[in-house]
PDB file of C-alpha atoms in Angstrom:
ATOM      1  CA  MET C   1      54.274  30.495 -80.355  1.00  0.00           C
ATOM      2  CA  LYS C   2      53.306  27.399 -78.455  1.00  0.00           C
ATOM      3  CA  ILE C   3      49.733  27.747 -76.946  1.00  0.00           C
ATOM      4  CA  ALA C   4      47.776  24.924 -74.486  1.00  0.00           C
ATOM      5  CA  THR C   5      44.742  23.728 -76.242  1.00  0.00           C
ATOM      6  CA  LYS C   6      41.697  21.704 -74.673  1.00  0.00           C
ATOM      7  CA  HIS C   7      41.628  18.800 -77.324  1.00  0.00           C
ATOM      8  CA  PHE C   8      44.925  18.667 -79.033  1.00  0.00           C
ATOM      9  CA  GLY C   9      47.217  19.353 -75.812  1.00  0.00           C
ATOM     10  CA  GLU C  10      50.090  22.163 -76.587  1.00  0.00           C
ATOM     11  CA  VAL C  11      50.258  23.099 -79.982  1.00  0.00           C
ATOM     12  CA  GLU C  12      52.621  25.146 -82.019  1.00  0.00           C
ATOM     13  CA  ILE C  13      50.481  28.177 -83.718  1.00  0.00           C
ATOM     14  CA  ASP C  14      51.927  30.254 -86.610  1.00  0.00           C
ATOM     15  CA  GLU C  15      51.011  33.838 -85.571  1.00  0.00           C
ATOM     16  CA  SER C  16      49.829  34.621 -89.089  1.00  0.00           C
ATOM     17  CA  LYS C  17      46.842  31.781 -88.380  1.00  0.00           C
ATOM     18  CA  ILE C  18      45.457  34.059 -85.086  1.00  0.00           C
ATOM     19  CA  ILE C  19      41.864  35.574 -85.879  1.00  0.00           C
ATOM     20  CA  ASN C  20      41.277  38.676 -84.096  1.00  0.00           C
ATOM     21  CA  PHE C  21      37.826  39.245 -82.529  1.00  0.00           C
ATOM     22  CA  ASP C  22      37.454  42.982 -81.579  1.00  0.00           C
ATOM     23  CA  LYS C  23      34.204  42.455 -79.406  1.00  0.00           C
ATOM     24  CA  GLY C  24      34.974  38.831 -78.569  1.00  0.00           C
ATOM     25  CA  ILE C  25      31.872  36.429 -78.845  1.00  0.00           C
ATOM     26  CA  PHE C  26      28.577  36.428 -77.279  1.00  0.00           C
ATOM     27  CA  GLY C  27      28.769  35.444 -73.744  1.00  0.00           C
ATOM     28  CA  PHE C  28      32.773  35.771 -74.283  1.00  0.00           C
ATOM     29  CA  ASN C  29      32.856  39.476 -74.717  1.00  0.00           C
ATOM     30  CA  ASP C  30      36.920  39.333 -73.422  1.00  0.00           C
ATOM     31  CA  GLU C  31      37.882  36.871 -75.615  1.00  0.00           C
ATOM     32  CA  LYS C  32      39.355  38.651 -78.495  1.00  0.00           C
ATOM     33  CA  GLN C  33      41.902  35.893 -80.230  1.00  0.00           C
ATOM     34  CA  PHE C  34      41.141  32.658 -81.551  1.00  0.00           C
ATOM     35  CA  VAL C  35      42.655  30.257 -83.882  1.00  0.00           C
ATOM     36  CA  LEU C  36      41.275  27.455 -85.974  1.00  0.00           C
ATOM     37  CA  LEU C  37      42.188  24.071 -85.350  1.00  0.00           C
ATOM     38  CA  TYR C  38      40.907  21.244 -87.328  1.00  0.00           C
ATOM     39  CA  GLU C  39      40.280  17.482 -86.681  1.00  0.00           C
ATOM     40  CA  ASP C  40      41.344  16.957 -90.331  1.00  0.00           C
ATOM     41  CA  GLU C  41      42.103  19.982 -92.347  1.00  0.00           C
ATOM     42  CA  LYS C  42      41.391  18.368 -95.418  1.00  0.00           C
ATOM     43  CA  GLU C  43      37.873  17.611 -94.935  1.00  0.00           C
ATOM     44  CA  THR C  44      35.648  20.295 -95.725  1.00  0.00           C
ATOM     45  CA  ASN C  45      32.899  18.330 -93.709  1.00  0.00           C
ATOM     46  CA  GLY C  46      34.734  17.755 -90.690  1.00  0.00           C
ATOM     47  CA  LEU C  47      34.585  19.248 -87.058  1.00  0.00           C
ATOM     48  CA  CYS C  48      36.764  22.260 -86.400  1.00  0.00           C
ATOM     49  CA  TRP C  49      37.652  24.142 -83.193  1.00  0.00           C
ATOM     50  CA  MET C  50      37.467  27.658 -82.206  1.00  0.00           C
ATOM     51  CA  GLN C  51      40.259  27.537 -79.449  1.00  0.00           C
ATOM     52  CA  SER C  52      40.940  30.738 -77.312  1.00  0.00           C
ATOM     53  CA  MET C  53      44.518  31.959 -77.371  1.00  0.00           C
ATOM     54  CA  MET C  54      43.770  33.140 -73.940  1.00  0.00           C
ATOM     55  CA  THR C  55      41.885  30.663 -72.213  1.00  0.00           C
ATOM     56  CA  GLU C  56      42.886  26.665 -72.809  1.00  0.00           C
ATOM     57  CA  ASP C  57      39.665  25.649 -71.814  1.00  0.00           C
ATOM     58  CA  LEU C  58      37.380  27.557 -74.261  1.00  0.00           C
ATOM     59  CA  ALA C  59      37.307  25.505 -77.306  1.00  0.00           C
ATOM     60  CA  LEU C  60      33.948  25.826 -79.363  1.00  0.00           C
ATOM     61  CA  PRO C  61      33.409  22.999 -81.755  1.00  0.00           C
ATOM     62  CA  MET C  62      31.933  24.524 -85.340  1.00  0.00           C
ATOM     63  CA  VAL C  63      31.311  23.141 -88.832  1.00  0.00           C
ATOM     64  CA  ASN C  64      30.742  24.362 -91.942  1.00  0.00           C
ATOM     65  CA  PRO C  65      27.074  25.116 -92.564  1.00  0.00           C
ATOM     66  CA  MET C  66      27.712  25.533 -96.643  1.00  0.00           C
ATOM     67  CA  PHE C  67      28.744  21.654 -96.600  1.00  0.00           C
ATOM     68  CA  TRP C  68      25.442  20.615 -94.100  1.00  0.00           C
ATOM     69  CA  PHE C  69      23.045  23.275 -95.249  1.00  0.00           C
ATOM     70  CA  PRO C  70      23.800  23.570 -99.156  1.00  0.00           C
ATOM     71  CA  ASP C  71      20.906  26.602 -98.864  1.00  0.00           C
ATOM     72  CA  TYR C  72      22.372  28.528 -96.074  1.00  0.00           C
ATOM     73  CA  SER C  73      22.233  32.144 -96.695  1.00  0.00           C
ATOM     74  CA  PRO C  74      22.517  34.298 -93.705  1.00  0.00           C
ATOM     75  CA  GLU C  75      21.387  37.680 -94.540  1.00  0.00           C
ATOM     76  CA  VAL C  76      23.635  40.199 -92.448  1.00  0.00           C
ATOM     77  CA  ALA C  77      23.798  44.118 -92.966  1.00  0.00           C
ATOM     78  CA  ASP C  78      26.916  45.035 -94.993  1.00  0.00           C
ATOM     79  CA  GLU C  79      27.741  47.728 -92.531  1.00  0.00           C
ATOM     80  CA  GLN C  80      27.919  45.062 -89.883  1.00  0.00           C
ATOM     81  CA  VAL C  81      30.358  42.692 -91.560  1.00  0.00           C
ATOM     82  CA  ALA C  82      32.293  45.645 -92.912  1.00  0.00           C
ATOM     83  CA  LYS C  83      33.673  45.535 -89.494  1.00  0.00           C
ATOM     84  CA  ILE C  84      35.902  42.786 -90.377  1.00  0.00           C
ATOM     85  CA  GLY C  85      37.167  44.373 -93.389  1.00  0.00           C
ATOM     86  CA  GLU C  86      36.260  44.390 -96.918  1.00  0.00           C
ATOM     87  CA  LEU C  87      35.287  40.835 -98.504  1.00  0.00           C
ATOM     88  CA  GLU C  88      35.988  39.077-101.419  1.00  0.00           C
ATOM     89  CA  GLU C  89      33.684  35.821-102.079  1.00  0.00           C
ATOM     90  CA  ASN C  90      37.038  33.788-101.044  1.00  0.00           C
ATOM     91  CA  ASP C  91      38.011  35.405 -98.010  1.00  0.00           C
ATOM     92  CA  LEU C  92      34.715  34.811 -95.872  1.00  0.00           C
ATOM     93  CA  ASN C  93      34.699  31.769 -93.954  1.00  0.00           C
ATOM     94  CA  VAL C  94      31.235  30.980 -91.952  1.00  0.00           C
ATOM     95  CA  PHE C  95      31.419  28.623 -89.304  1.00  0.00           C
ATOM     96  CA  THR C  96      28.142  27.753 -86.978  1.00  0.00           C
ATOM     97  CA  VAL C  97      28.935  26.617 -83.504  1.00  0.00           C
ATOM     98  CA  VAL C  98      27.751  23.336 -82.489  1.00  0.00           C
ATOM     99  CA  VAL C  99      26.213  21.907 -79.057  1.00  0.00           C
ATOM    100  CA  ILE C 100      27.852  18.273 -79.024  1.00  0.00           C
ATOM    101  CA  THR C 101      25.727  15.929 -76.383  1.00  0.00           C
ATOM    102  CA  GLU C 102      26.307  12.676 -74.899  1.00  0.00           C
ATOM    103  CA  ASN C 103      23.667  11.117 -77.318  1.00  0.00           C
ATOM    104  CA  LEU C 104      24.553  12.495 -80.876  1.00  0.00           C
ATOM    105  CA  GLU C 105      20.692  12.542 -81.979  1.00  0.00           C
ATOM    106  CA  THR C 106      20.046  15.738 -79.854  1.00  0.00           C
ATOM    107  CA  MET C 107      23.374  17.348 -81.146  1.00  0.00           C
ATOM    108  CA  THR C 108      22.537  21.341 -82.452  1.00  0.00           C
ATOM    109  CA  THR C 109      24.117  23.597 -84.344  1.00  0.00           C
ATOM    110  CA  ASN C 110      23.705  27.423 -84.498  1.00  0.00           C
ATOM    111  CA  LEU C 111      22.273  28.782 -87.534  1.00  0.00           C
ATOM    112  CA  LYS C 112      20.985  31.837 -86.093  1.00  0.00           C
ATOM    113  CA  ALA C 113      24.289  33.273 -85.024  1.00  0.00           C
ATOM    114  CA  PRO C 114      27.332  31.951 -87.433  1.00  0.00           C
ATOM    115  CA  ILE C 115      31.064  32.949 -86.836  1.00  0.00           C
ATOM    116  CA  LEU C 116      32.393  34.865 -89.717  1.00  0.00           C
ATOM    117  CA  VAL C 117      35.911  34.998 -90.617  1.00  0.00           C
ATOM    118  CA  ASN C 118      37.962  37.241 -93.046  1.00  0.00           C
ATOM    119  CA  ILE C 119      40.941  34.940 -93.596  1.00  0.00           C
ATOM    120  CA  LYS C 120      42.345  37.902 -95.409  1.00  0.00           C
ATOM    121  CA  THR C 121      42.417  40.782 -92.448  1.00  0.00           C
ATOM    122  CA  LYS C 122      42.282  37.734 -89.854  1.00  0.00           C
ATOM    123  CA  LYS C 123      39.579  39.552 -88.297  1.00  0.00           C
ATOM    124  CA  GLY C 124      36.497  37.366 -87.054  1.00  0.00           C
ATOM    125  CA  MET C 125      32.989  38.246 -85.793  1.00  0.00           C
ATOM    126  CA  GLN C 126      29.632  36.262 -84.427  1.00  0.00           C
ATOM    127  CA  VAL C 127      26.780  37.700 -85.867  1.00  0.00           C
ATOM    128  CA  ILE C 128      22.997  37.210 -85.282  1.00  0.00           C
ATOM    129  CA  VAL C 129      21.248  36.892 -88.673  1.00  0.00           C
ATOM    130  CA  GLU C 130      18.062  38.588 -89.981  1.00  0.00           C
ATOM    131  CA  ASN C 131      16.582  35.267 -91.306  1.00  0.00           C
ATOM    132  CA  LYS C 132      13.594  34.514 -89.364  1.00  0.00           C
ATOM    133  CA  ASP C 133      13.486  31.046 -89.774  1.00  0.00           C
ATOM    134  CA  TYR C 134      17.040  30.207 -88.826  1.00  0.00           C
ATOM    135  CA  GLN C 135      17.085  28.470 -85.463  1.00  0.00           C
ATOM    136  CA  ILE C 136      19.441  28.577 -82.328  1.00  0.00           C
ATOM    137  CA  LYS C 137      19.264  24.933 -81.868  1.00  0.00           C
ATOM    138  CA  HIS C 138      18.772  23.414 -85.098  1.00  0.00           C
ATOM    139  CA  ASN C 139      19.187  19.746 -84.984  1.00  0.00           C
ATOM    140  CA  LEU C 140      22.459  18.732 -86.690  1.00  0.00           C
ATOM    141  CA  TYR C 141      22.289  14.664 -86.763  1.00  0.00           C
ATOM    142  CA  GLU C 142      19.243  14.593 -88.909  1.00  0.00           C
ATOM    143  CA  GLN C 143      20.562  17.055 -91.154  1.00  0.00           C
ATOM    144  CA  MET C 144      24.113  15.093 -91.443  1.00  0.00           C
ATOM    145  CA  LYS C 145      22.247  11.613 -91.695  1.00  0.00           C
ATOM    146  CA  SER C 146      20.166  13.092 -94.369  1.00  0.00           C
ATOM    147  CA  MET C 147      23.002  14.741 -96.304  1.00  0.00           C
ATOM    148  CA  LYS C 148      25.208  11.688 -95.769  1.00  0.00           C
ATOM    149  CA  ALA C 149      22.323   9.167 -97.089  1.00  0.00           C
ATOM    150  CA  GLY C 150      22.294  11.441-100.325  1.00  0.00           C
ATOM    151  CA  GLU C 151      25.824  11.203-100.984  1.00  0.00           C
TER     152      GLU C 151
ATOM    153  CA  MET A   1      18.898  52.802 -65.000  1.00  0.00           C
ATOM    154  CA  LEU A   2      17.947  56.057 -66.366  1.00  0.00           C
ATOM    155  CA  ALA A   3      13.645  56.176 -66.821  1.00  0.00           C
ATOM    156  CA  LEU A   4      12.318  58.416 -69.192  1.00  0.00           C
ATOM    157  CA  SER A   5       8.261  58.972 -69.428  1.00  0.00           C
ATOM    158  CA  ARG A   6       7.251  58.948 -73.191  1.00  0.00           C
ATOM    159  CA  LYS A   7       3.622  59.171 -74.736  1.00  0.00           C
ATOM    160  CA  LEU A   8       2.623  57.532 -77.696  1.00  0.00           C
ATOM    161  CA  GLY A   9       4.596  59.168 -80.631  1.00  0.00           C
ATOM    162  CA  GLU A  10       7.322  60.617 -78.546  1.00  0.00           C
ATOM    163  CA  SER A  11      11.032  59.616 -79.214  1.00  0.00           C
ATOM    164  CA  ILE A  12      14.203  59.459 -77.468  1.00  0.00           C
ATOM    165  CA  VAL A  13      17.492  60.309 -78.734  1.00  0.00           C
ATOM    166  CA  ILE A  14      20.722  58.773 -78.228  1.00  0.00           C
ATOM    167  CA  ASN A  15      23.964  59.565 -78.814  1.00  0.00           C
ATOM    168  CA  ASP A  16      23.162  62.023 -82.127  1.00  0.00           C
ATOM    169  CA  ASP A  17      22.274  58.990 -84.512  1.00  0.00           C
ATOM    170  CA  ILE A  18      19.978  56.600 -82.581  1.00  0.00           C
ATOM    171  CA  VAL A  19      16.324  57.731 -82.148  1.00  0.00           C
ATOM    172  CA  ILE A  20      13.574  55.298 -80.369  1.00  0.00           C
ATOM    173  CA  THR A  21      10.013  56.091 -80.954  1.00  0.00           C
ATOM    174  CA  VAL A  22       6.911  54.811 -79.070  1.00  0.00           C
ATOM    175  CA  LEU A  23       4.742  53.518 -82.040  1.00  0.00           C
ATOM    176  CA  ASP A  24       2.245  51.652 -80.476  1.00  0.00           C
ATOM    177  CA  ILE A  25       0.726  51.203 -76.925  1.00  0.00           C
ATOM    178  CA  SER A  26      -2.007  48.539 -76.049  1.00  0.00           C
ATOM    179  CA  LYS A  27      -2.615  47.079 -72.189  1.00  0.00           C
ATOM    180  CA  ASP A  28       0.399  44.997 -71.916  1.00  0.00           C
ATOM    181  CA  GLN A  29       2.401  45.439 -75.159  1.00  0.00           C
ATOM    182  CA  ILE A  30       4.359  48.647 -76.907  1.00  0.00           C
ATOM    183  CA  LYS A  31       5.709  48.622 -80.187  1.00  0.00           C
ATOM    184  CA  ILE A  32       9.120  50.393 -80.214  1.00  0.00           C
ATOM    185  CA  GLY A  33      10.913  52.138 -83.459  1.00  0.00           C
ATOM    186  CA  ILE A  34      14.455  51.923 -83.708  1.00  0.00           C
ATOM    187  CA  GLU A  35      16.576  54.161 -86.008  1.00  0.00           C
ATOM    188  CA  ALA A  36      19.768  53.253 -85.785  1.00  0.00           C
ATOM    189  CA  PRO A  37      22.997  53.199 -88.270  1.00  0.00           C
ATOM    190  CA  ARG A  38      22.956  49.766 -89.843  1.00  0.00           C
ATOM    191  CA  SER A  39      26.477  49.349 -88.430  1.00  0.00           C
ATOM    192  CA  ILE A  40      24.820  49.070 -84.952  1.00  0.00           C
ATOM    193  CA  PRO A  41      23.241  45.879 -84.068  1.00  0.00           C
ATOM    194  CA  VAL A  42      20.007  45.829 -82.450  1.00  0.00           C
ATOM    195  CA  TYR A  43      18.613  42.577 -80.864  1.00  0.00           C
ATOM    196  CA  ARG A  44      15.746  41.156 -78.668  1.00  0.00           C
ATOM    197  CA  GLU A  45      17.169  40.805 -75.233  1.00  0.00           C
ATOM    198  CA  GLU A  46      16.008  37.238 -75.005  1.00  0.00           C
ATOM    199  CA  VAL A  47      17.385  36.244 -78.557  1.00  0.00           C
ATOM    200  CA  TYR A  48      21.126  37.752 -77.148  1.00  0.00           C
ATOM    201  CA  LEU A  49      20.702  36.076 -74.048  1.00  0.00           C
ATOM    202  CA  GLN A  50      19.777  32.773 -75.598  1.00  0.00           C
ATOM    203  CA  ILE A  51      22.889  33.043 -77.845  1.00  0.00           C
ATOM    204  CA  GLN A  52      25.241  33.652 -74.929  1.00  0.00           C
ATOM    205  CA  GLU A  53      23.924  30.281 -73.343  1.00  0.00           C
ATOM    206  CA  GLU A  54      24.358  28.579 -76.607  1.00  0.00           C
ATOM    207  CA  ASN A  55      28.173  29.236 -76.597  1.00  0.00           C
ATOM    208  CA  LYS A  56      28.610  28.438 -73.260  1.00  0.00           C
ATOM    209  CA  ALA A  57      26.888  24.961 -73.856  1.00  0.00           C
ATOM    210  CA  ALA A  58      29.024  24.443 -76.886  1.00  0.00           C
ATOM    211  CA  MET A  59      32.008  24.938 -74.740  1.00  0.00           C
ATOM    212  CA  THR A  60      31.421  22.027 -72.739  1.00  0.00           C
ATOM    213  CA  ALA A  61      31.238  19.625 -75.525  1.00  0.00           C
ATOM    214  CA  ASN A  62      30.430  16.022 -74.089  1.00  0.00           C
ATOM    215  CA  ASP A  63      33.603  13.924 -74.684  1.00  0.00           C
ATOM    216  CA  LYS A  64      31.759  10.771 -75.506  1.00  0.00           C
ATOM    217  CA  GLY A  65      29.598  12.818 -77.958  1.00  0.00           C
ATOM    218  CA  VAL A  66      32.979  14.147 -79.646  1.00  0.00           C
ATOM    219  CA  ASP A  67      34.089  10.807 -80.065  1.00  0.00           C
ATOM    220  CA  ASP A  68      30.910   9.433 -81.533  1.00  0.00           C
ATOM    221  CA  LEU A  69      30.851  12.524 -83.963  1.00  0.00           C
ATOM    222  CA  LYS A  70      34.295  11.853 -85.129  1.00  0.00           C
ATOM    223  CA  LYS A  71      33.394   8.374 -85.810  1.00  0.00           C
ATOM    224  CA  PHE A  72      30.414   9.094 -87.666  1.00  0.00           C
ATOM    225  CA  LEU A  73      31.630  11.748 -89.586  1.00  0.00           C
ATOM    226  CA  LYS A  74      34.409   9.388 -91.021  1.00  0.00           C
TER     227      LYS A  74
END
């Protein structure tokens, strides 16, 4: 099926790639279906867009926190994660939402509320993690700069 | 909104499986205990609202910022 997207124009979507969010995401409770669109699918460090199937204008930029924050270990109750189905290690994809500002240096990512996707069940959810020191606005630019410097 | 008066140590039961108890009262703050199944998320409202706002802010990604970020990541 074809859908209109915010950043990639009209895109052909394989229906098996649609992720179902039974409760939507915070602030967008009525948005139940998204698809992940990658700037470059081969790059694990790259930018990924969570595009709404329903609303062309709704696309959230996300990054893979496991790449940029190697120590990232979100704590969520198993009973909550169970809502997206039983998880094997390789079935879980974790993303954090990025606020991209005009000045890159002030760009932040939300480590407090990651997006979890079970790629086997095609179900996703946004959770608020229990980790007390994880910030809603964590400066991403500084982190990317120091990670790139360490490459 | 339903308003119920409770004394220190008294509780409110919601839907058979949630119990909210007044644990402590001081001048301008009360401490509330919440017993609920772990499958039910419980959030401080200001955190919940802030995350809603953050998603909305993310949705309006700045075009110049997006281009700069893509270049930066190459």
